PDB file of C-alpha atoms in Angstrom:
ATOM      1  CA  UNK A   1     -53.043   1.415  99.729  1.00 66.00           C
ATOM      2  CA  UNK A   2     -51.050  -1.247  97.674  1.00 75.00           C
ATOM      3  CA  UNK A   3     -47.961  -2.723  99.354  1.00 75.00           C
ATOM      4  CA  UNK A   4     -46.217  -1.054  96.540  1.00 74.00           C
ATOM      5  CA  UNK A   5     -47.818   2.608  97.694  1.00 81.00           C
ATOM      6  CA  UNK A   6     -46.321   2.106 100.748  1.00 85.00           C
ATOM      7  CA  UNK A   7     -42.494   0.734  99.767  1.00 81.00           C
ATOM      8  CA  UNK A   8     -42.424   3.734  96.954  1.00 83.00           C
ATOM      9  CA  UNK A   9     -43.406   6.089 100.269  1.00 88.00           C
ATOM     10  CA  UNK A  10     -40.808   4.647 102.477  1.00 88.00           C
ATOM     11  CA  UNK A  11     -38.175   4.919 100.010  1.00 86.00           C
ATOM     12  CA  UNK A  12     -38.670   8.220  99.103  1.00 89.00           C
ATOM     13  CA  UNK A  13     -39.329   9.596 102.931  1.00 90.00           C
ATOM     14  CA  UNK A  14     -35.840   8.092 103.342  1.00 89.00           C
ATOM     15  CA  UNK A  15     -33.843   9.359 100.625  1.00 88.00           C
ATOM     16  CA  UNK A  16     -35.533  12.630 101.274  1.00 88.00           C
ATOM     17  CA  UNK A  17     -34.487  12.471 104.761  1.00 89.00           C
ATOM     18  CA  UNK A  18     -30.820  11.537 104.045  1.00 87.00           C
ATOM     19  CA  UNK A  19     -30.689  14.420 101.615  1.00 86.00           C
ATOM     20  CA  UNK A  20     -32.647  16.965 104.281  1.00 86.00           C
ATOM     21  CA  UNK A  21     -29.785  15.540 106.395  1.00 86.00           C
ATOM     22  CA  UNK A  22     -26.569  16.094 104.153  1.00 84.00           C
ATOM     23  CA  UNK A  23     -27.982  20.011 103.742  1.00 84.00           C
ATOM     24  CA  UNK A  24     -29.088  20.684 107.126  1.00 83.00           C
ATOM     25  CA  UNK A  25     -26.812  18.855 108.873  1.00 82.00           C
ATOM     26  CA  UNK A  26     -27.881  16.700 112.441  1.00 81.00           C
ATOM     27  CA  UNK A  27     -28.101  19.426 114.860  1.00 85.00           C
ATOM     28  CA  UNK A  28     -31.789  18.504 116.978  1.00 86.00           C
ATOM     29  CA  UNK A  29     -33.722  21.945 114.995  1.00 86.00           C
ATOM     30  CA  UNK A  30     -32.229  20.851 111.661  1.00 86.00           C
ATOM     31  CA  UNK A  31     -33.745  16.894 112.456  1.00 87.00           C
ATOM     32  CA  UNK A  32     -37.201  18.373 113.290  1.00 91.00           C
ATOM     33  CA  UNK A  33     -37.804  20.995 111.209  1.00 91.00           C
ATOM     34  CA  UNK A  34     -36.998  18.061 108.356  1.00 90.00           C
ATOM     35  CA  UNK A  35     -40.140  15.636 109.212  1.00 93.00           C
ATOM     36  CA  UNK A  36     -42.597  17.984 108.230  1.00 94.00           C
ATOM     37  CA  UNK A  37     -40.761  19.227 105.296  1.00 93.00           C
ATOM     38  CA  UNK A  38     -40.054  15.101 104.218  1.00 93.00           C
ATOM     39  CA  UNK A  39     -43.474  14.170 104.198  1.00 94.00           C
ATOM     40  CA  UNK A  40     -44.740  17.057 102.374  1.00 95.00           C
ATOM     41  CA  UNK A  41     -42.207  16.314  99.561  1.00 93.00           C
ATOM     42  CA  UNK A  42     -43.264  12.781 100.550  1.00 92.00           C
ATOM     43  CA  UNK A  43     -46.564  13.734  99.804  1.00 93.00           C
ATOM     44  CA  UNK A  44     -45.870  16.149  96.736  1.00 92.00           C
ATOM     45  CA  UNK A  45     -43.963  13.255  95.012  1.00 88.00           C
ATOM     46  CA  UNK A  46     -46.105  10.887  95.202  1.00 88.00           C
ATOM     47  CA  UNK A  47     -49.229  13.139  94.054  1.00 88.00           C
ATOM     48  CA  UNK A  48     -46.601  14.049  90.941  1.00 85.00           C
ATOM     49  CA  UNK A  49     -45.452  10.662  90.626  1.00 81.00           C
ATOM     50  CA  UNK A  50     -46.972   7.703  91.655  1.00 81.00           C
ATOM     51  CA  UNK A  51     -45.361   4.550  91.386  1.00 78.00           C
ATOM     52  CA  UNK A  52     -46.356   2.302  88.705  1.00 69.00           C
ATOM     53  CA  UNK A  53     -48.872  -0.234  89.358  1.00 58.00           C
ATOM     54  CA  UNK A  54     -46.821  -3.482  88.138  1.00 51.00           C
ATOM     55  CA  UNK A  55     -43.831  -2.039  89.540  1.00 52.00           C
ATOM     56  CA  UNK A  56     -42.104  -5.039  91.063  1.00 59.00           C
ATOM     57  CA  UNK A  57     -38.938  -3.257  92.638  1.00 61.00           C
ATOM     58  CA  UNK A  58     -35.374  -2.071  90.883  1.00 63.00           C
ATOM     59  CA  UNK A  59     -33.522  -5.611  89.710  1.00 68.00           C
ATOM     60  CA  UNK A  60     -30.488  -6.272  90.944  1.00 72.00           C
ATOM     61  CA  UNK A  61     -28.344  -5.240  88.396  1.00 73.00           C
ATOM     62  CA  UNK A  62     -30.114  -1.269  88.344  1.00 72.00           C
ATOM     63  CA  UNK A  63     -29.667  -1.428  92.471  1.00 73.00           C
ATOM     64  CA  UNK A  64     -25.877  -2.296  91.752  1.00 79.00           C
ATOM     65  CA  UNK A  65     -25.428   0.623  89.553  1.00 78.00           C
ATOM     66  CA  UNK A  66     -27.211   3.061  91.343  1.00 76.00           C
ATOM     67  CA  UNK A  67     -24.737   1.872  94.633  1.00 80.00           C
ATOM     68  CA  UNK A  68     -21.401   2.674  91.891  1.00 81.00           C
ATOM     69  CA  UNK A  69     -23.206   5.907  90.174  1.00 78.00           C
ATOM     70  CA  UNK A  70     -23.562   6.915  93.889  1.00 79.00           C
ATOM     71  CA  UNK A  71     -20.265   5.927  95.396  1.00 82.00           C
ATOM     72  CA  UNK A  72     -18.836   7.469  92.531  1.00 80.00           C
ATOM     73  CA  UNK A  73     -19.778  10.974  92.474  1.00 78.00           C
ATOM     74  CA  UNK A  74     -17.840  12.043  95.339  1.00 82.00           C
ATOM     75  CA  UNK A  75     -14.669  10.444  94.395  1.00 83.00           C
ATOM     76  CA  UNK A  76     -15.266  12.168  91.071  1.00 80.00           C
ATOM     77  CA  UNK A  77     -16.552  15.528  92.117  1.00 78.00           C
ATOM     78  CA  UNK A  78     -13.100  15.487  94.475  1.00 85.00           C
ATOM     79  CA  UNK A  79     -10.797  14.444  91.630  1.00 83.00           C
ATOM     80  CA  UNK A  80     -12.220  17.181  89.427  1.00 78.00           C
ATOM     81  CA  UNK A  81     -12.114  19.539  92.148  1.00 80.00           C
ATOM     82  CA  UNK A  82      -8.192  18.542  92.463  1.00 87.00           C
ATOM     83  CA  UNK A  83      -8.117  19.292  88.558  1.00 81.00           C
ATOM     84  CA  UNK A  84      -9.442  22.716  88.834  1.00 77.00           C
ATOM     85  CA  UNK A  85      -7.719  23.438  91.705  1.00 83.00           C
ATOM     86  CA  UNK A  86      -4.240  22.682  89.782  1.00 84.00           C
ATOM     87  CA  UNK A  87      -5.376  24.307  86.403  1.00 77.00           C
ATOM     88  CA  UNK A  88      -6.147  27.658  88.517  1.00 78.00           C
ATOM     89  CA  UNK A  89      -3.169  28.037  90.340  1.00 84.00           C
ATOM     90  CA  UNK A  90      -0.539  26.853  87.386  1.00 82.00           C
ATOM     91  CA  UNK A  91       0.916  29.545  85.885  1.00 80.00           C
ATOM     92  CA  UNK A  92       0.728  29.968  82.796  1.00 81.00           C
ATOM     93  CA  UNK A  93      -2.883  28.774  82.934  1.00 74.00           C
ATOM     94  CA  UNK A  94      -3.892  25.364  81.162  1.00 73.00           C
ATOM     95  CA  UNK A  95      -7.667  26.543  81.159  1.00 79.00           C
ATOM     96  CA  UNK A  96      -8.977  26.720  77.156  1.00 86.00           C
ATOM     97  CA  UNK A  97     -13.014  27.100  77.927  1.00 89.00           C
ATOM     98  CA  UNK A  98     -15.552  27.041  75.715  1.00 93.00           C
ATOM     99  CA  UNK A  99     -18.285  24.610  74.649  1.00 95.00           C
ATOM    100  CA  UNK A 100     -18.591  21.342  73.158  1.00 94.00           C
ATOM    101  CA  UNK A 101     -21.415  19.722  72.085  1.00 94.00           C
ATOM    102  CA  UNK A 102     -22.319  15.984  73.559  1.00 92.00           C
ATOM    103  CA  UNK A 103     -24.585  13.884  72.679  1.00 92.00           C
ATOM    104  CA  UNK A 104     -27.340  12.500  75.339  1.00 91.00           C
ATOM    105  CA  UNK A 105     -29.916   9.517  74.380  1.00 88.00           C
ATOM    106  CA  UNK A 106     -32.089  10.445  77.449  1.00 87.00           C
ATOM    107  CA  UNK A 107     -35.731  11.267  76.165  1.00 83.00           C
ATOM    108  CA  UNK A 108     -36.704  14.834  77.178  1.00 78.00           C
ATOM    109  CA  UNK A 109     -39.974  15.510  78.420  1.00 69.00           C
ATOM    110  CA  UNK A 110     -42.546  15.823  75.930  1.00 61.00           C
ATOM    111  CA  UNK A 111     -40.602  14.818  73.163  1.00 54.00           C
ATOM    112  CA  UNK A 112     -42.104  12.515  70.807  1.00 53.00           C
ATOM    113  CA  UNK A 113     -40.842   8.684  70.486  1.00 50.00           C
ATOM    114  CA  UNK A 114     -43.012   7.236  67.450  1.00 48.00           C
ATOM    115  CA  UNK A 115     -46.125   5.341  68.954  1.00 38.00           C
ATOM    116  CA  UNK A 116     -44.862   4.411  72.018  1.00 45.00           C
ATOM    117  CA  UNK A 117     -45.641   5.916  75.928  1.00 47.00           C
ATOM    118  CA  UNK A 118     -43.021   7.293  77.808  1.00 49.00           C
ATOM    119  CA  UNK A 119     -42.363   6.480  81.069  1.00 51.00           C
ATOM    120  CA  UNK A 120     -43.370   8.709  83.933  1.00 53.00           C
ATOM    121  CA  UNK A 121     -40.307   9.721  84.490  1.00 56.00           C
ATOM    122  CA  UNK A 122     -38.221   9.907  81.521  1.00 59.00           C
ATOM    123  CA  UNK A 123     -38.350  13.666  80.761  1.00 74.00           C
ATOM    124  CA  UNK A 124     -36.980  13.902  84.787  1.00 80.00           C
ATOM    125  CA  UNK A 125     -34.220  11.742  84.093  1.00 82.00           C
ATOM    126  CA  UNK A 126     -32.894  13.448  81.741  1.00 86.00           C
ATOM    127  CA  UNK A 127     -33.137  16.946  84.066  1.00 85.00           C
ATOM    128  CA  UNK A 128     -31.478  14.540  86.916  1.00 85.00           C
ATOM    129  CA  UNK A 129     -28.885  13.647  84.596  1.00 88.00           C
ATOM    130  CA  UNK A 130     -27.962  17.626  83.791  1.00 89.00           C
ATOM    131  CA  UNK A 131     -27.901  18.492  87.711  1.00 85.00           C
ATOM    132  CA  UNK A 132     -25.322  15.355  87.972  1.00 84.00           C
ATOM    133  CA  UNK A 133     -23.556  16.617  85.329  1.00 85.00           C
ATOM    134  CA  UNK A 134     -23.150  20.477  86.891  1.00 83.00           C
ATOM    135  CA  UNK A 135     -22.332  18.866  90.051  1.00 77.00           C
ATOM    136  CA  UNK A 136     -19.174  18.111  88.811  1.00 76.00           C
ATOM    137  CA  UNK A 137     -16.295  20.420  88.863  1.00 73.00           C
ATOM    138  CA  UNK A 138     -14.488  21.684  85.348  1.00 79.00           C
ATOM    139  CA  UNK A 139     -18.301  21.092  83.460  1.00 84.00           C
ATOM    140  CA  UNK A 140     -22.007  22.900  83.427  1.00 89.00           C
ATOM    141  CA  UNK A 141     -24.498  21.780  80.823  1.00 92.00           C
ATOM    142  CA  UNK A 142     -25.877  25.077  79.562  1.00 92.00           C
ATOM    143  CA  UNK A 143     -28.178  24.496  76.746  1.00 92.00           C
ATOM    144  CA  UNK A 144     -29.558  21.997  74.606  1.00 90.00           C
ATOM    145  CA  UNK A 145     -30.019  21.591  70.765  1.00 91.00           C
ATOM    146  CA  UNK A 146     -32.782  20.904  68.695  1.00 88.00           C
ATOM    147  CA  UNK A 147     -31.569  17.602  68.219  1.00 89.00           C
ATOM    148  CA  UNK A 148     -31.643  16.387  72.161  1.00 87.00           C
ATOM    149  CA  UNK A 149     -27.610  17.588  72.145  1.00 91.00           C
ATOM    150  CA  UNK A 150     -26.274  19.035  75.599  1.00 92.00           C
ATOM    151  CA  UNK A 151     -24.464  22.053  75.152  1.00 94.00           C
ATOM    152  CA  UNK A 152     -21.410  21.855  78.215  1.00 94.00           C
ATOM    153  CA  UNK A 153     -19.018  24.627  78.817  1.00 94.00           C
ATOM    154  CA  UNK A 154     -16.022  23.246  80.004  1.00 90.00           C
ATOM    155  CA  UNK A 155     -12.563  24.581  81.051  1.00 84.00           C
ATOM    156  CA  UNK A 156     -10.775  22.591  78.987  1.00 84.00           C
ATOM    157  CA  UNK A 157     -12.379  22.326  75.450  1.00 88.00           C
ATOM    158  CA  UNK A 158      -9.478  19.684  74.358  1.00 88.00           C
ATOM    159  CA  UNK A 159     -10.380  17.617  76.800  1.00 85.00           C
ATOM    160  CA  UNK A 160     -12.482  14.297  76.118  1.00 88.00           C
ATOM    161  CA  UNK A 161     -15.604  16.143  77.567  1.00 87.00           C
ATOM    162  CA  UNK A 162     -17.904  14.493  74.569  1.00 90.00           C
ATOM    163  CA  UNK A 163     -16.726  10.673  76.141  1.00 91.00           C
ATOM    164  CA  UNK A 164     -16.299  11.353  79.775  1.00 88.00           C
ATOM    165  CA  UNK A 165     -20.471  12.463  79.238  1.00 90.00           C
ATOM    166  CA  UNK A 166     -21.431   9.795  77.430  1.00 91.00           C
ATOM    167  CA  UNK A 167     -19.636   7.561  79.921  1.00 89.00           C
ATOM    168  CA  UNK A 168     -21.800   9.315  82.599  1.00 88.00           C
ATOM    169  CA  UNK A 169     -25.051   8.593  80.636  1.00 90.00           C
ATOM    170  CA  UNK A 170     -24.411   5.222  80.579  1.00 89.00           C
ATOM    171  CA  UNK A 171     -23.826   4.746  84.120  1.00 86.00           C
ATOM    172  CA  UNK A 172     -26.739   6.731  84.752  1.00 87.00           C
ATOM    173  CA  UNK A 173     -28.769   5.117  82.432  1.00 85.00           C
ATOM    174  CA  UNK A 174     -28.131   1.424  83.750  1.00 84.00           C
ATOM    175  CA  UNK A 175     -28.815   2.869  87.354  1.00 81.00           C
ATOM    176  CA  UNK A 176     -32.307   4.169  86.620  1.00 78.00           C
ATOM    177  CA  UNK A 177     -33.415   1.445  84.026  1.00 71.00           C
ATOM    178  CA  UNK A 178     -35.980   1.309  81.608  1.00 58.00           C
ATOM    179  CA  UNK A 179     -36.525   4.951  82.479  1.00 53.00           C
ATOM    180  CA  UNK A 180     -33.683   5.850  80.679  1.00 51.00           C
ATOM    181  CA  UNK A 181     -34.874   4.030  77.644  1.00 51.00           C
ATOM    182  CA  UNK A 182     -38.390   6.174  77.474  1.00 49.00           C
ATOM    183  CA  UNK A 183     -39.920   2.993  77.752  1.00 46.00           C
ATOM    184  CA  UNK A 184     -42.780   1.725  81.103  1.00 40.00           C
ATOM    185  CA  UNK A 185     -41.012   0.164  83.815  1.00 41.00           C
ATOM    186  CA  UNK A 186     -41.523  -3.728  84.288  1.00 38.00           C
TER     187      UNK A 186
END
C-alpha cells in the first residue's frame, strides 16, 4: 500500500464518518452501527475509485474553495429556505415556476472530449454538482439536454436562475480541480 492508498482511505473514512454522523446523529447505536457501514463504503470507494497514482494532494487554492463551497451551502440553503418561506405565505403569491435551461461545462460520464482521457471522476462531478444543486431550496435540476444543458425547475422563472448556476459551477469547479475540467489530476 502506497502512502497515497492510505491518505485517500483516511480521508474518505472521515468524511464518510462526518456524513454517517450529520444523518444518524451521535447517540452511542448511531456511532457503532456507522464503523462497519464507513469502511464498507470505505472499501466500496476505493474498489470504484482508486486514487490516482501521481496524485500529490488537493493544492491550496482547490482546499480553499472546497472550505467556501462548504461553508457556503448552509448559509445558502437557509437564505433560500427564507425565500420560499416568504414567497409561500405572501399573498398574492410571487411564485411563476417553470423551467429554464442553464448551461453546465461539467463533462458527463461517457461523453466524448476529442482524444483526450477523462478523469476518473469527471462524469461523478457532474452528478455531485446536480445533488448540490437540488439541495438548495426554490431549484431541482430535472433533466438534461442533448447538448450537456441542465434543465432546472424553479419557482421563480424571472429570476437569474441561468447565473446564480453558473456561479455555482464555478465554485464547484475550482473546489474539485482538474476534475472539473475532464482532464487527469496532477
Amino acid at each position: 500500500m502506497t502512502s497515497s492508498f492510505v491518505c485517500s482511505a483516511v480521508l474518505r473514512a472521515a468524511s464518510l464518518y462526518l456524513l454517517w454522523i450529520a444523518l444518524a446523529g451521535v447517540a452511542t447505536a448511531e456511532l457503532v452501527v456507522g464503523v462497519p457501514v464507513v469502511l464498507l463504503a470505505v472499501w466500496a470507494s476505493l474498489r470504484l475509485l482508486p486514487p490516482a497514482r501521481t496524485h500529490h494532494g488537493p493544492s491550496r487554492a482547490a482546499l480553499r474553495a472546497l472550505a467556501m463551497l462548504v461553508l457556503r451551502l448552509p448559509l445558502q440553503s437557509l437564505v433560500a429556505g427564507i425565500d420560499v418561506a416568504r414567497r409561500a405565505i405572501s399573498r398574492p403569491l410571487r411564485l411563476q415556476p417553470g423551467e429554464v435551461v442553464c448551461a453546465c461545462a461539467l463533462p458527463r460520464a461517457g461523453a466524448p472530449r476529442g482524444d483526450e482521457d477523462m478523469a476518473p471522476g469527471a462524469g461523478i462531478a457532474r452528478g455531485v454538482f446536480r445533488v448540490l444543486l437540488a439541495l438548495q431550496p426554490g431549484s431541482l435540476p430535472v433533466a438534461e439536454r442533448e447538448d450537456g444543458a441542465l434543465i432546472v425547475h424553479c419557482l421563480d422563472v424571472t429570476a437569474p436562475v441561468a447565473d446564480q448556476l453558473a456561479h455555482e459551477e464555478a465554485l464547484f469547479s475550482a473546489a474539485i480541480g482538474p476534475i472539473a475540467a475532464g482532464g487527469r489530476t496532477p
